[in-house]
Coordinates of C-alpha atoms and ligand atoms in Angstrom, one line a residue:
M1 CA 22.9 18.0 -12.2
K2 CA 24.1 19.7 -9.1
K3 CA 20.9 21.7 -8.0
I4 CA 17.0 20.3 -8.3
A5 CA 13.8 21.7 -6.9
V6 CA 10.7 20.1 -5.5
L7 CA 7.1 21.6 -5.1
T8 CA 3.7 20.3 -4.1
S9 CA 0.8 21.1 -5.9
G10 CA -3.0 20.8 -6.1
G11 CA -4.9 18.8 -3.4
D12 CA -2.4 17.9 -0.6
S13 CA -2.2 14.2 0.7
P14 CA -0.7 12.5 3.8
G15 CA 2.7 11.4 2.9
M16 CA 3.9 14.1 0.7
N17 CA 6.3 15.3 3.3
A18 CA 7.5 11.6 3.4
A19 CA 8.2 12.2 -0.4
I20 CA 9.7 15.4 0.2
R21 CA 12.2 14.1 2.7
A22 CA 13.3 11.3 0.4
V23 CA 13.7 13.7 -2.4
V24 CA 15.8 15.8 -0.4
R25 CA 17.9 13.0 1.4
K26 CA 18.3 10.7 -1.8
A27 CA 19.7 14.0 -3.7
N28 CA 21.9 15.2 -1.0
F29 CA 23.1 11.5 -0.6
H30 CA 24.2 12.2 -4.1
G31 CA 25.9 15.5 -3.6
V32 CA 23.0 17.3 -5.1
E33 CA 21.4 20.4 -3.5
V34 CA 17.5 20.6 -3.5
M35 CA 15.5 24.1 -3.5
G36 CA 12.0 23.8 -2.0
I37 CA 9.4 25.9 -3.9
N38 CA 6.6 27.1 -1.6
H39 CA 2.7 26.8 -2.7
G40 CA 3.1 24.9 -5.8
Y41 CA 3.0 26.4 -9.2
E42 CA 2.3 29.7 -7.7
G43 CA 5.7 29.8 -5.9
F44 CA 7.4 28.3 -9.3
I45 CA 6.1 31.5 -11.2
E46 CA 7.5 33.8 -8.6
G47 CA 10.8 31.9 -7.9
R48 CA 9.7 31.6 -4.1
M49 CA 12.2 28.8 -2.8
D50 CA 14.5 27.8 0.2
L51 CA 17.4 25.5 0.3
L52 CA 16.3 22.5 2.0
D53 CA 19.1 20.8 3.8
L54 CA 19.0 17.2 5.8
G55 CA 17.9 19.1 8.8
S56 CA 15.0 21.0 7.4
V57 CA 13.2 17.7 6.5
G58 CA 13.7 16.2 9.8
G59 CA 10.6 15.3 12.0
I60 CA 8.2 15.7 9.1
I61 CA 7.7 12.1 8.1
Q62 CA 4.8 11.5 10.6
R63 CA 3.2 14.6 9.3
G64 CA 0.2 15.2 7.2
G65 CA 0.0 18.2 4.7
T66 CA 3.0 19.4 2.9
K67 CA 5.8 21.6 4.6
L68 CA 6.2 23.5 1.3
F69 CA 2.3 24.3 1.2
S70 CA 0.4 23.8 -2.0
S71 CA -1.9 25.7 -4.3
R72 CA -4.1 25.7 -7.1
C73 CA -2.8 28.3 -9.6
P74 CA -5.2 28.5 -12.9
Q75 CA -2.8 31.3 -14.2
F76 CA 0.2 28.7 -14.8
K77 CA -1.8 27.3 -17.6
E78 CA -0.7 29.9 -19.5
D79 CA 2.8 29.8 -21.3
K80 CA 3.9 33.1 -20.2
Y81 CA 3.8 32.2 -16.6
Q82 CA 5.6 28.7 -17.5
Y83 CA 8.3 30.7 -19.1
Q84 CA 8.5 33.3 -16.5
G85 CA 9.0 30.3 -13.7
I86 CA 11.6 28.5 -15.8
E87 CA 13.7 31.9 -16.1
K88 CA 13.4 32.2 -12.2
M89 CA 14.6 28.6 -11.7
K90 CA 17.7 29.1 -14.4
A91 CA 18.5 32.2 -12.6
A92 CA 18.7 30.4 -9.4
G93 CA 20.8 27.5 -10.9
V94 CA 17.8 25.1 -10.7
E95 CA 18.2 22.3 -13.4
G96 CA 15.1 20.3 -12.9
L97 CA 11.9 19.6 -10.9
V98 CA 10.4 17.0 -8.8
V99 CA 6.3 17.7 -8.8
I100 CA 4.6 15.9 -6.3
G101 CA 0.7 16.2 -7.1
G102 CA -2.1 14.9 -9.0
D103 CA -3.0 14.7 -12.5
G104 CA -3.4 18.5 -12.9
S105 CA -0.1 19.0 -11.6
Y106 CA 1.4 16.3 -13.9
R107 CA 0.1 18.4 -16.7
G108 CA 1.8 21.3 -15.7
A109 CA 5.0 19.2 -15.5
L110 CA 4.7 18.0 -18.9
E111 CA 4.3 21.5 -20.2
L112 CA 7.5 22.5 -18.4
T113 CA 9.4 19.4 -19.9
K114 CA 8.3 20.2 -23.3
K115 CA 9.7 23.7 -22.8
G116 CA 12.9 22.2 -22.0
F117 CA 12.7 22.2 -18.2
P118 CA 12.9 18.7 -17.1
C119 CA 10.3 17.4 -14.5
V120 CA 9.3 14.2 -13.0
G121 CA 5.8 13.5 -11.3
V122 CA 5.4 11.7 -8.1
P123 CA 1.8 10.7 -7.4
G124 CA 0.5 12.4 -4.6
T125 CA -3.3 12.7 -4.3
I126 CA -5.7 11.1 -1.8
D127 CA -8.0 10.1 -5.2
N128 CA -5.8 7.3 -6.3
D129 CA -6.8 8.1 -9.9
I130 CA -3.3 8.5 -11.9
P131 CA -3.0 6.2 -14.5
G132 CA 0.2 4.1 -14.6
T133 CA 0.4 3.7 -10.8
E134 CA -1.6 1.2 -8.8
Y135 CA -1.3 3.4 -5.7
T136 CA -1.1 7.3 -5.2
I137 CA 0.5 8.7 -1.9
G138 CA -2.3 9.7 0.5
F139 CA -5.0 7.1 -0.8
D140 CA -4.2 4.7 2.0
T141 CA -4.4 7.1 5.1
A142 CA -7.7 8.6 3.4
L143 CA -9.1 5.0 3.2
N144 CA -8.3 4.4 6.8
T145 CA -9.8 7.8 7.9
V146 CA -13.0 6.9 6.1
I147 CA -13.3 3.8 7.5
E148 CA -12.5 5.1 11.1
S149 CA -15.3 7.5 10.4
I150 CA -17.8 4.9 9.1
D151 CA -17.1 2.7 12.1
K152 CA -18.2 5.6 14.3
I153 CA -21.4 6.5 12.2
R154 CA -22.2 2.5 12.5
D155 CA -22.4 2.9 16.3
T156 CA -25.2 5.6 16.2
A157 CA -26.9 4.1 13.0
T158 CA -27.4 0.7 15.0
S159 CA -28.5 2.8 18.2
H160 CA -31.1 4.8 16.6
E161 CA -31.6 2.3 13.8
N162 CA -31.0 4.7 11.1
S163 CA -29.4 4.2 7.7
F164 CA -26.9 6.7 6.7
I165 CA -25.5 8.1 3.5
V166 CA -22.0 9.1 3.7
E167 CA -20.4 11.3 0.9
V168 CA -16.7 10.8 0.4
M169 CA -13.9 12.6 -1.8
G170 CA -12.5 11.4 -5.0
R171 CA -13.1 14.1 -7.3
D172 CA -14.0 12.0 -10.6
A173 CA -12.6 8.8 -9.3
G174 CA -14.5 6.3 -7.0
D175 CA -11.6 4.3 -5.4
I176 CA -12.1 5.8 -2.1
A177 CA -15.6 4.9 -2.2
L178 CA -14.9 1.7 -3.5
W179 CA -12.3 0.4 -1.3
A180 CA -13.9 1.9 1.8
G181 CA -17.2 0.2 1.0
L182 CA -15.7 -3.2 1.1
A183 CA -13.6 -2.4 4.1
A184 CA -16.3 -0.8 6.1
G185 CA -18.8 -3.5 4.8
A186 CA -21.4 -0.7 3.5
E187 CA -24.6 -2.1 2.1
S188 CA -24.4 0.1 -1.3
V189 CA -21.7 2.0 -3.0
L190 CA -22.1 4.6 -5.6
I191 CA -19.3 5.5 -8.1
P192 CA -18.7 7.6 -10.9
E193 CA -17.8 4.4 -13.0
E194 CA -20.7 2.3 -12.5
A195 CA -24.1 3.7 -13.3
Y196 CA -26.3 3.3 -10.3
D197 CA -29.7 1.9 -10.0
I198 CA -31.7 3.4 -7.5
D199 CA -34.4 0.7 -7.5
E200 CA -31.9 -1.8 -6.8
I201 CA -30.6 0.3 -3.8
I202 CA -34.0 0.5 -2.5
A203 CA -34.6 -3.0 -2.9
R204 CA -31.3 -3.9 -1.2
I205 CA -32.2 -1.7 1.8
R206 CA -35.8 -3.5 1.9
R207 CA -34.1 -7.0 1.5
G208 CA -31.7 -6.3 4.8
E209 CA -34.7 -4.7 6.8
A210 CA -36.7 -8.0 5.9
R211 CA -33.8 -10.1 7.4
G212 CA -33.6 -8.0 10.5
K213 CA -31.0 -5.3 9.4
K214 CA -31.6 -2.3 11.6
H215 CA -29.8 -0.2 9.4
S216 CA -27.8 0.4 6.0
I217 CA -24.5 2.3 5.4
I218 CA -24.7 3.8 1.8
I219 CA -21.5 5.6 0.6
V220 CA -21.6 7.8 -2.6
A221 CA -18.3 9.2 -4.2
E222 CA -18.6 13.1 -4.6
G223 CA -18.1 12.6 -8.4
V224 CA -21.8 10.7 -8.5
M225 CA -23.9 13.3 -6.7
S226 CA -23.9 14.8 -3.2
G227 CA -25.1 12.8 -0.3
S228 CA -28.1 15.4 0.3
E229 CA -29.2 14.7 -3.4
L230 CA -29.0 10.9 -2.7
A231 CA -31.1 11.3 0.4
K232 CA -33.7 13.4 -1.3
I233 CA -34.0 10.8 -4.1
L234 CA -34.5 7.9 -1.4
K235 CA -37.0 9.9 0.6
E236 CA -39.1 11.1 -2.4
K237 CA -38.9 7.6 -4.3
A238 CA -39.3 5.2 -1.3
N239 CA -39.8 7.4 1.9
I240 CA -36.5 6.0 3.1
I241 CA -35.4 8.4 5.8
T242 CA -31.5 8.7 6.1
R243 CA -28.9 10.7 7.8
V244 CA -26.2 12.2 5.6
S245 CA -22.5 12.7 6.7
V246 CA -20.1 14.3 4.3
L247 CA -16.6 13.6 5.5
G248 CA -15.0 16.2 3.4
H249 CA -11.6 17.5 4.0
I250 CA -10.6 15.3 7.1
Q251 CA -10.1 12.8 4.3
R252 CA -7.0 14.9 3.2
G253 CA -5.4 15.1 6.8
G254 CA -4.0 12.9 9.5
S255 CA -0.8 11.3 9.9
P256 CA 0.4 9.2 7.1
S257 CA -0.1 5.4 7.4
A258 CA 3.0 3.6 7.4
R259 CA 2.0 2.4 3.7
D260 CA 1.9 6.0 2.5
R261 CA 5.3 7.0 4.3
V262 CA 7.0 4.2 2.7
L263 CA 5.5 4.8 -0.7
G264 CA 6.3 8.5 -0.3
G265 CA 10.1 7.5 0.4
R266 CA 10.2 5.1 -2.5
L267 CA 8.7 7.4 -5.1
G268 CA 10.5 10.4 -3.9
A269 CA 13.9 8.9 -4.0
K270 CA 12.9 7.2 -7.5
A271 CA 12.1 10.6 -9.0
V272 CA 15.5 12.1 -8.1
E273 CA 16.9 9.0 -9.6
V274 CA 15.2 9.5 -12.8
L275 CA 16.1 13.2 -12.9
L276 CA 19.7 12.7 -12.3
E277 CA 19.9 10.2 -15.0
G278 CA 18.7 13.3 -17.3
R279 CA 15.2 11.8 -18.1
G280 CA 12.8 14.3 -17.7
G281 CA 9.1 13.8 -18.9
R282 CA 8.6 10.7 -16.6
A283 CA 6.3 9.8 -13.7
V284 CA 7.1 7.5 -11.1
G285 CA 4.7 4.8 -9.6
I286 CA 4.1 1.5 -8.0
K287 CA 3.0 -1.8 -10.2
N288 CA 3.3 -5.2 -8.7
H289 CA 4.9 -3.9 -5.7
Q290 CA 7.9 -2.8 -8.0
V291 CA 8.8 1.0 -8.4
I292 CA 8.6 2.3 -11.9
D293 CA 8.8 5.1 -14.3
Y294 CA 7.0 5.9 -17.4
D295 CA 6.3 8.6 -19.9
L296 CA 4.3 11.3 -18.0
E297 CA 2.2 11.7 -21.2
E298 CA 0.7 8.1 -20.5
A299 CA -1.0 9.8 -17.4
F300 CA -3.4 11.4 -19.6
T301 CA -3.6 9.3 -22.8
Q302 CA -4.9 6.3 -20.4
K303 CA -7.7 6.5 -17.9
H304 CA -7.5 5.2 -14.6
K305 CA -9.9 2.0 -14.1
A306 CA -11.2 1.6 -10.8
D307 CA -11.0 -2.3 -9.8
L308 CA -14.6 -3.2 -10.6
S309 CA -14.1 -6.8 -9.0
L310 CA -14.3 -5.0 -5.8
Y311 CA -17.3 -3.5 -6.8
T312 CA -19.2 -6.9 -7.7
L313 CA -17.6 -8.3 -4.3
S314 CA -19.0 -5.4 -2.3
K315 CA -22.3 -6.4 -3.5
E316 CA -22.0 -10.0 -3.0
L317 CA -20.9 -9.5 0.6
S318 CA -23.6 -6.9 1.6
I319 CA -26.5 -9.0 0.5
Ligands
ADP401 P1 -4.2 18.0 -8.9 O1 -2.9 18.0 -9.2 O2 -4.4 17.5 -7.2 O3 -5.1 17.2 -9.9 P2 -5.3 20.3 -10.2 O4 -6.0 19.9 -10.9 O5 -5.9 21.6 -9.2 O6 -4.7 19.5 -8.8 O7 -3.8 20.9 -10.6 C1 -3.0 21.6 -9.8 C2 -2.2 22.9 -10.5 O8 -1.7 22.2 -11.7 C3 -3.3 23.5 -11.3 O9 -3.9 24.6 -10.2 C4 -2.4 24.3 -12.3 O10 -1.5 25.2 -11.7 C5 -1.8 23.2 -12.8 N1 -2.3 22.8 -14.2 C6 -3.5 21.7 -13.9 N2 -3.8 21.5 -15.4 C7 -2.7 22.0 -16.2 C8 -2.4 22.2 -17.7 N3 -3.3 21.7 -18.6 N4 -1.5 22.9 -18.0 C9 -0.5 23.6 -17.0 N5 -0.8 23.6 -15.6 C10 -2.0 22.8 -15.3
F6P402 O1 -7.6 15.9 -5.5 C1 -8.1 15.9 -4.2 C2 -9.4 16.3 -3.8 O2 -9.4 16.2 -2.3 C3 -10.5 15.9 -4.3 O3 -10.7 14.3 -3.8 C4 -11.6 16.8 -4.0 O4 -12.7 16.8 -4.9 C5 -10.8 18.0 -4.1 O5 -9.6 17.8 -4.1 C6 -11.4 19.1 -3.4 O6 -10.6 20.4 -3.7 P1 -10.4 21.6 -2.6 O7 -9.6 21.0 -1.6 O8 -9.8 22.6 -3.6 O9 -11.8 22.0 -2.2

């Protein structure tokens, strides 16, 4: 291959720019040009792209978001738009594509590969919900954003002896809630992967009050319910008054952590290697600290499993 392209798709995440930078630098190192496609699959369909040279990815490693913008493009699910984009790529001499995004973007990458346009997936999402890789780019930064926010909430919770419900992102995965719960010392964590017992949550709050705890922090993943719904249940069932903080999109921003910058660099470079070896239809990831690549299809046939040992530990440590 002498020319490839890269795009970012779906929910953006801190570290995507580090991955973009690595794709360009690694490809150029091997004498391969890189076109940057703007606005994800929307730009792919329209052939909206610019040449990315070494200088164009300078000064971005520390920046959140994505210099290529991103999109959610439902029409791309239709074959005719996928073929239209492939024609635009061929007309520009682009021979392969690195897709940086979440599981939805991976599905698009697989469809393109099946249509003869080789793609390699790089896991870029804060959700950490892509099967086959232990971490996704953006998860660590989002986690640190959440615990910094909870530490701030805990200050006012202590001052006013109020309990707080903190609603976090993760779409259908509980990793952000689970890891943040442990890292921030939350009293209770609700995740989609585990059925919650409201009576147990109430009993835990009461036990804490009995031993002098002045407040509780309850983290709820958005895939379970909203923070306000949980507040309503606690009020109606046990007259427990709580305040609700929905962290929302601040979890998607911020300067990427060192871990996400390094992960973005390693995985972006690996994706170029795999593509240049002529192995489309692959995803790159991290397993036991090693960079790996695996069949893109595996990212759908398997289901991401939250590490439930953290769930048990979180309950034990917050008695
Ligand atoms: P993420 O990649 O973060 O999971 P989405 O689920 O929104 O975000 O997927 C991003 C984009 O990937 C979608 O807007 C759509 O363009 C494309 N996509 C998602 N699912 C499919 C699919 N089954 N076939 C083709 N393209 C898809
Ligand atoms: O997939 C990343 C993510 O931030 C999810 O955690 C969240 O549910 C979703 O995107 C929000 O999507 P949008 O930014 O389109 O509202």
